[in-house]
CSV table of C-alpha atoms in Angstrom, one decimal:
chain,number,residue,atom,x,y,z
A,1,UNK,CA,78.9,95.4,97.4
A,2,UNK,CA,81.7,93.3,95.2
A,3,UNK,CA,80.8,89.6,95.1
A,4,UNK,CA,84.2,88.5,94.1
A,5,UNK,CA,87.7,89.2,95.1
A,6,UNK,CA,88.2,90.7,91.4
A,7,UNK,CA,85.3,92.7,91.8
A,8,UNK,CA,86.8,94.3,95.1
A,9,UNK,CA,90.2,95.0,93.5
A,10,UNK,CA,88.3,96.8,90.8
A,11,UNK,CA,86.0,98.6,93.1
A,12,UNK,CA,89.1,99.8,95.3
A,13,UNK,CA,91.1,100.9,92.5
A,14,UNK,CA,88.5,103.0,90.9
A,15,UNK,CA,87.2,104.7,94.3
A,16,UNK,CA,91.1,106.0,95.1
A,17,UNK,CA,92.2,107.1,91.8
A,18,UNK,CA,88.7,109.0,90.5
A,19,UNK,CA,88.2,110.3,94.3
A,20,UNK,CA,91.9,111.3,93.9
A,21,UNK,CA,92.8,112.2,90.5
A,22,UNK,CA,89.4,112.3,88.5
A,23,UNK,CA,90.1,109.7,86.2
A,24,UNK,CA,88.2,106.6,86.0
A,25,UNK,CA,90.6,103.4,85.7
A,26,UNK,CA,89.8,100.7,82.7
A,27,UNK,CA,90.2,97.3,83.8
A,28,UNK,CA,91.6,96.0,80.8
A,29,UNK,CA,93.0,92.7,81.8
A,30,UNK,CA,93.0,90.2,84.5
A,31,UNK,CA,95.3,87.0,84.6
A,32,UNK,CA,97.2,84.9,87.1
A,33,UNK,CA,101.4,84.9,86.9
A,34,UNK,CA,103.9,82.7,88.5
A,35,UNK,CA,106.3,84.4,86.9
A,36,UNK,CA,108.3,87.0,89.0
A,37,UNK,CA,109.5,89.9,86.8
A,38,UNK,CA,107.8,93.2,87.8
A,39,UNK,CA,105.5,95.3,85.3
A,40,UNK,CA,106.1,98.3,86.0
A,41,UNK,CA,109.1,100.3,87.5
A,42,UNK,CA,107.7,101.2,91.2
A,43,UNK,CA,105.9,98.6,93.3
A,44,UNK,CA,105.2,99.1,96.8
A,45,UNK,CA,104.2,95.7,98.2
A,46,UNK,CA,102.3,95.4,101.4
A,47,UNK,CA,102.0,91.9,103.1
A,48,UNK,CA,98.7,90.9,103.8
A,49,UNK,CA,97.7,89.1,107.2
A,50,UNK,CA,94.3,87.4,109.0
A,51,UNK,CA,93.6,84.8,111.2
A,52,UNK,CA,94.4,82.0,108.8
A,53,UNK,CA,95.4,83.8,105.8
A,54,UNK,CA,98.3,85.5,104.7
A,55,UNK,CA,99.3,86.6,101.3
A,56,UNK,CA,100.5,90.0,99.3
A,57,UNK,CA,99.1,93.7,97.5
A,58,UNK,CA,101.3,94.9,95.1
A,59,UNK,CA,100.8,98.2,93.2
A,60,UNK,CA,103.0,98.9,90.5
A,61,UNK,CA,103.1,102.0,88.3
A,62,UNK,CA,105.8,103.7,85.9
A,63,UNK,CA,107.3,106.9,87.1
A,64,UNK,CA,105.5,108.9,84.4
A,65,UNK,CA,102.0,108.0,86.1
A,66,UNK,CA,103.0,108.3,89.3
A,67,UNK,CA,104.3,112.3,87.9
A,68,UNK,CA,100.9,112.6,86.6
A,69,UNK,CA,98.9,111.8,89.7
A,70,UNK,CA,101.8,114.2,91.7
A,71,UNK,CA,100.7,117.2,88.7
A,72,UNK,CA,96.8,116.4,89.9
A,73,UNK,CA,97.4,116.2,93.9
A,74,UNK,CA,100.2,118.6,94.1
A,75,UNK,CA,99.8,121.1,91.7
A,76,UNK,CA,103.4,119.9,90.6
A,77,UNK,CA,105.7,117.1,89.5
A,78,UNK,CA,109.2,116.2,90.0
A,79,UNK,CA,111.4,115.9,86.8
A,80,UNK,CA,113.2,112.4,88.5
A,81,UNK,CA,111.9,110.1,90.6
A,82,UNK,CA,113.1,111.4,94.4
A,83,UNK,CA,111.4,110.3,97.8
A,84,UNK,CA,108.2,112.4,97.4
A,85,UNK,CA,107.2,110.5,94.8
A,86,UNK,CA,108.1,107.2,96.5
A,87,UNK,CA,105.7,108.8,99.4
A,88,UNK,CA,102.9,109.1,96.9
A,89,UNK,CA,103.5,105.7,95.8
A,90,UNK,CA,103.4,103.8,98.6
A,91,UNK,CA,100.4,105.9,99.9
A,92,UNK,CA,98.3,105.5,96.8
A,93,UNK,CA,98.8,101.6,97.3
A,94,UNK,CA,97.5,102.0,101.0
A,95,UNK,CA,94.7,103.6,100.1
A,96,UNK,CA,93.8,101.4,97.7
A,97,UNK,CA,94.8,98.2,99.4
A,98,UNK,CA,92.9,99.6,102.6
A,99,UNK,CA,89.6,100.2,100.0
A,100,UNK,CA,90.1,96.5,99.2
A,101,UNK,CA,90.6,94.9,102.6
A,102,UNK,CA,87.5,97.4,103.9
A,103,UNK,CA,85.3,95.3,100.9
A,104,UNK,CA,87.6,91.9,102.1
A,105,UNK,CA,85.5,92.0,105.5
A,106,UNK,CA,82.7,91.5,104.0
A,107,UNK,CA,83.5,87.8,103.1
A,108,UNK,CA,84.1,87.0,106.6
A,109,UNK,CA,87.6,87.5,107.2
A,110,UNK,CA,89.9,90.7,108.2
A,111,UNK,CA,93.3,91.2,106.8
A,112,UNK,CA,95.7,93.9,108.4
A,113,UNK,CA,98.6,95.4,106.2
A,114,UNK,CA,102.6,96.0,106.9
A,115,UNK,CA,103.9,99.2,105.9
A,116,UNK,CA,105.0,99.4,101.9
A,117,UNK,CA,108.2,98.1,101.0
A,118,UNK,CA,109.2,100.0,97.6
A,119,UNK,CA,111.6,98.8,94.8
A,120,UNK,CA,111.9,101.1,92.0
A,121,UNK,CA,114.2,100.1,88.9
A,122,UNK,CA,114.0,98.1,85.7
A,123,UNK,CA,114.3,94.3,85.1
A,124,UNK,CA,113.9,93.5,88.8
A,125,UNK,CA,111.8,90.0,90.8
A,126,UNK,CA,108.7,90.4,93.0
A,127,UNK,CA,109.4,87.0,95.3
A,128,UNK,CA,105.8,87.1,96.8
A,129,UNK,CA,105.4,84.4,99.5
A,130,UNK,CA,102.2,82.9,98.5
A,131,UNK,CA,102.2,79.8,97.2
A,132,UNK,CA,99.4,80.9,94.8
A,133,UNK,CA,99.8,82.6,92.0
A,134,UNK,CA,99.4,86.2,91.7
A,135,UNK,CA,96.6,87.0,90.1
A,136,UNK,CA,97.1,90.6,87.9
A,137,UNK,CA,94.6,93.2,87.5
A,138,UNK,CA,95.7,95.5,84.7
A,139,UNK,CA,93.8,99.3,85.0
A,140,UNK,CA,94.6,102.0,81.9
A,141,UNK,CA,94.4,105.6,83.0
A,142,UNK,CA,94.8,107.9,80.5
A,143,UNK,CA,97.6,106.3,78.1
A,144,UNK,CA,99.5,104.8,81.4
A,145,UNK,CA,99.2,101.3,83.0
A,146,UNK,CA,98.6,100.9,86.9
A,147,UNK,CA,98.9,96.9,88.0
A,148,UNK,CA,97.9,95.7,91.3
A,149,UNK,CA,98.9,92.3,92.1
A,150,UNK,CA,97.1,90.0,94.7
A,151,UNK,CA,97.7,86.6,96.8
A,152,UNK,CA,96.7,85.2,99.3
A,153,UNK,CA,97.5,81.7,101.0
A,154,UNK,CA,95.2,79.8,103.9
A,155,UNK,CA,97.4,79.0,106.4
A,156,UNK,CA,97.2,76.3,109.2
Protein backbone atom coordinates (compact mmCIF):
# COMPACT_ATOMS: atom_id res chain seq x y z
CA UNK A 1 0.00 0.00 0.00
CA UNK A 2 1.71 3.59 -1.07
CA UNK A 3 2.36 5.73 2.08
CA UNK A 4 2.64 8.97 0.14
CA UNK A 5 0.89 10.68 -2.55
CA UNK A 6 4.25 10.23 -4.78
CA UNK A 7 4.30 6.71 -3.98
CA UNK A 8 0.63 6.33 -5.39
CA UNK A 9 1.36 8.19 -8.59
CA UNK A 10 4.23 5.80 -9.09
CA UNK A 11 2.27 2.84 -8.14
CA UNK A 12 -0.64 3.81 -10.58
CA UNK A 13 1.50 4.56 -13.39
CA UNK A 14 3.45 1.42 -13.29
CA UNK A 15 0.25 -0.96 -12.78
CA UNK A 16 -1.46 0.62 -16.21
CA UNK A 17 1.43 0.79 -18.49
CA UNK A 18 3.22 -2.84 -17.59
CA UNK A 19 -0.52 -4.42 -17.28
CA UNK A 20 -1.03 -2.60 -20.64
CA UNK A 21 2.02 -2.43 -22.71
CA UNK A 22 4.65 -4.63 -20.81
CA UNK A 23 7.03 -2.10 -20.00
CA UNK A 24 7.94 -1.01 -16.68
CA UNK A 25 8.06 2.94 -16.23
CA UNK A 26 11.31 4.67 -14.55
CA UNK A 27 10.52 7.33 -12.32
CA UNK A 28 13.23 9.43 -13.17
CA UNK A 29 12.26 12.69 -11.62
CA UNK A 30 9.89 14.33 -9.33
CA UNK A 31 9.59 18.25 -8.77
CA UNK A 32 6.95 20.89 -8.18
CA UNK A 33 6.27 23.74 -11.25
CA UNK A 34 4.38 26.85 -11.12
CA UNK A 35 5.19 27.37 -14.36
CA UNK A 36 2.47 26.72 -17.01
CA UNK A 37 4.09 25.45 -20.30
CA UNK A 38 3.13 21.87 -21.10
CA UNK A 39 5.94 18.94 -21.45
CA UNK A 40 4.85 17.07 -23.77
CA UNK A 41 2.49 17.54 -26.86
CA UNK A 42 -0.82 15.63 -25.67
CA UNK A 43 -2.24 16.20 -22.15
CA UNK A 44 -5.57 15.02 -21.19
CA UNK A 45 -6.35 16.80 -17.92
CA UNK A 46 -9.05 15.47 -15.57
CA UNK A 47 -10.30 17.70 -12.65
CA UNK A 48 -10.11 16.12 -9.56
CA UNK A 49 -13.05 16.48 -6.83
CA UNK A 50 -13.91 15.41 -2.89
CA UNK A 51 -15.68 16.60 -0.20
CA UNK A 52 -13.25 19.44 0.60
CA UNK A 53 -10.69 19.03 -2.00
CA UNK A 54 -10.44 19.77 -5.36
CA UNK A 55 -7.48 19.93 -7.62
CA UNK A 56 -6.09 18.34 -11.23
CA UNK A 57 -4.40 14.87 -13.08
CA UNK A 58 -2.67 15.66 -15.95
CA UNK A 59 -1.02 13.01 -18.28
CA UNK A 60 1.04 14.20 -20.94
CA UNK A 61 2.90 12.16 -23.58
CA UNK A 62 4.47 13.00 -27.17
CA UNK A 63 2.70 11.48 -30.12
CA UNK A 64 5.48 9.01 -30.80
CA UNK A 65 4.73 7.18 -27.28
CA UNK A 66 1.29 7.45 -27.49
CA UNK A 67 2.03 5.41 -31.42
CA UNK A 68 3.96 3.01 -29.47
CA UNK A 69 1.52 2.04 -26.93
CA UNK A 70 -1.27 2.08 -30.11
CA UNK A 71 1.51 -0.63 -31.99
CA UNK A 72 1.31 -2.78 -28.45
CA UNK A 73 -2.66 -2.56 -27.77
CA UNK A 74 -3.75 -2.44 -31.37
CA UNK A 75 -1.57 -4.34 -33.31
CA UNK A 76 -1.10 -1.00 -35.26
CA UNK A 77 -0.34 2.72 -35.28
CA UNK A 78 -1.43 5.70 -37.05
CA UNK A 79 1.17 7.66 -39.12
CA UNK A 80 -0.54 11.26 -37.62
CA UNK A 81 -2.10 11.95 -34.69
CA UNK A 82 -6.11 11.51 -35.52
CA UNK A 83 -8.99 10.87 -32.87
CA UNK A 84 -8.06 7.21 -32.08
CA UNK A 85 -5.16 8.16 -30.73
CA UNK A 86 -6.70 11.08 -28.80
CA UNK A 87 -9.12 8.02 -27.44
CA UNK A 88 -6.13 6.11 -26.25
CA UNK A 89 -4.84 9.13 -24.59
CA UNK A 90 -7.41 10.23 -22.71
CA UNK A 91 -8.17 6.58 -21.72
CA UNK A 92 -4.62 5.70 -20.65
CA UNK A 93 -4.89 8.80 -18.24
CA UNK A 94 -8.23 7.42 -16.80
CA UNK A 95 -6.87 4.37 -16.06
CA UNK A 96 -4.15 5.57 -14.48
CA UNK A 97 -5.68 8.54 -12.66
CA UNK A 98 -8.58 5.88 -11.52
CA UNK A 99 -5.35 3.53 -10.18
CA UNK A 100 -4.36 6.62 -8.26
CA UNK A 101 -7.58 7.84 -6.78
CA UNK A 102 -8.43 3.83 -6.00
CA UNK A 103 -4.83 4.06 -3.66
CA UNK A 104 -6.20 8.11 -2.74
CA UNK A 105 -9.03 6.30 -0.60
CA UNK A 106 -6.91 4.87 1.45
CA UNK A 107 -5.81 8.24 3.08
CA UNK A 108 -9.31 8.95 4.07
CA UNK A 109 -10.65 10.88 1.36
CA UNK A 110 -12.52 10.05 -2.18
CA UNK A 111 -11.94 12.09 -5.23
CA UNK A 112 -14.22 11.60 -8.35
CA UNK A 113 -12.91 12.54 -11.92
CA UNK A 114 -14.48 14.77 -15.00
CA UNK A 115 -14.09 13.37 -18.32
CA UNK A 116 -10.51 14.29 -20.06
CA UNK A 117 -10.25 17.48 -21.73
CA UNK A 118 -7.26 17.03 -24.51
CA UNK A 119 -5.02 19.72 -25.91
CA UNK A 120 -2.50 18.47 -28.30
CA UNK A 121 0.07 20.97 -29.97
CA UNK A 122 3.38 22.61 -29.26
CA UNK A 123 4.31 25.66 -27.05
CA UNK A 124 0.81 25.65 -25.38
CA UNK A 125 -0.29 26.61 -21.10
CA UNK A 126 -1.84 24.11 -18.70
CA UNK A 127 -3.86 26.92 -16.38
CA UNK A 128 -4.51 24.30 -13.51
CA UNK A 129 -6.83 25.81 -10.84
CA UNK A 130 -5.01 24.77 -7.79
CA UNK A 131 -3.45 27.24 -6.03
CA UNK A 132 -0.55 24.70 -5.30
CA UNK A 133 1.85 23.95 -7.33
CA UNK A 134 1.87 21.02 -9.62
CA UNK A 135 3.98 18.71 -8.52
CA UNK A 136 5.66 16.54 -11.76
CA UNK A 137 6.37 12.99 -11.85
CA UNK A 138 8.60 12.25 -14.78
CA UNK A 139 8.37 8.15 -15.97
CA UNK A 140 10.98 6.96 -19.00
CA UNK A 141 9.64 4.08 -21.03
CA UNK A 142 11.72 2.88 -23.39
CA UNK A 143 13.57 6.13 -24.92
CA UNK A 144 10.12 8.19 -24.46
CA UNK A 145 8.99 10.44 -21.55
CA UNK A 146 5.35 10.11 -19.95
CA UNK A 147 4.56 13.11 -17.28
CA UNK A 148 1.72 13.05 -14.97
CA UNK A 149 1.08 16.18 -13.23
CA UNK A 150 -0.89 16.47 -9.89
CA UNK A 151 -2.68 19.19 -7.56
CA UNK A 152 -4.79 19.40 -5.29
CA UNK A 153 -6.23 22.29 -3.12
CA UNK A 154 -8.42 21.96 0.43
CA UNK A 155 -11.26 23.81 0.00
CA UNK A 156 -13.62 25.41 2.57
Amino acid sequence: MANTIAEAIKEAVSEVVSTYTGNSPELMATEARKDDFALAEISSIIGLTGEKLQGAFVVSLDKELLFEFMKLLLGESPTELNQEALDLAGELANMICGAFRRRFENFGATLKASVPSMITGKDYKIHSLCKTPRVTFKFKIGDQFLYVEFCLDKIA
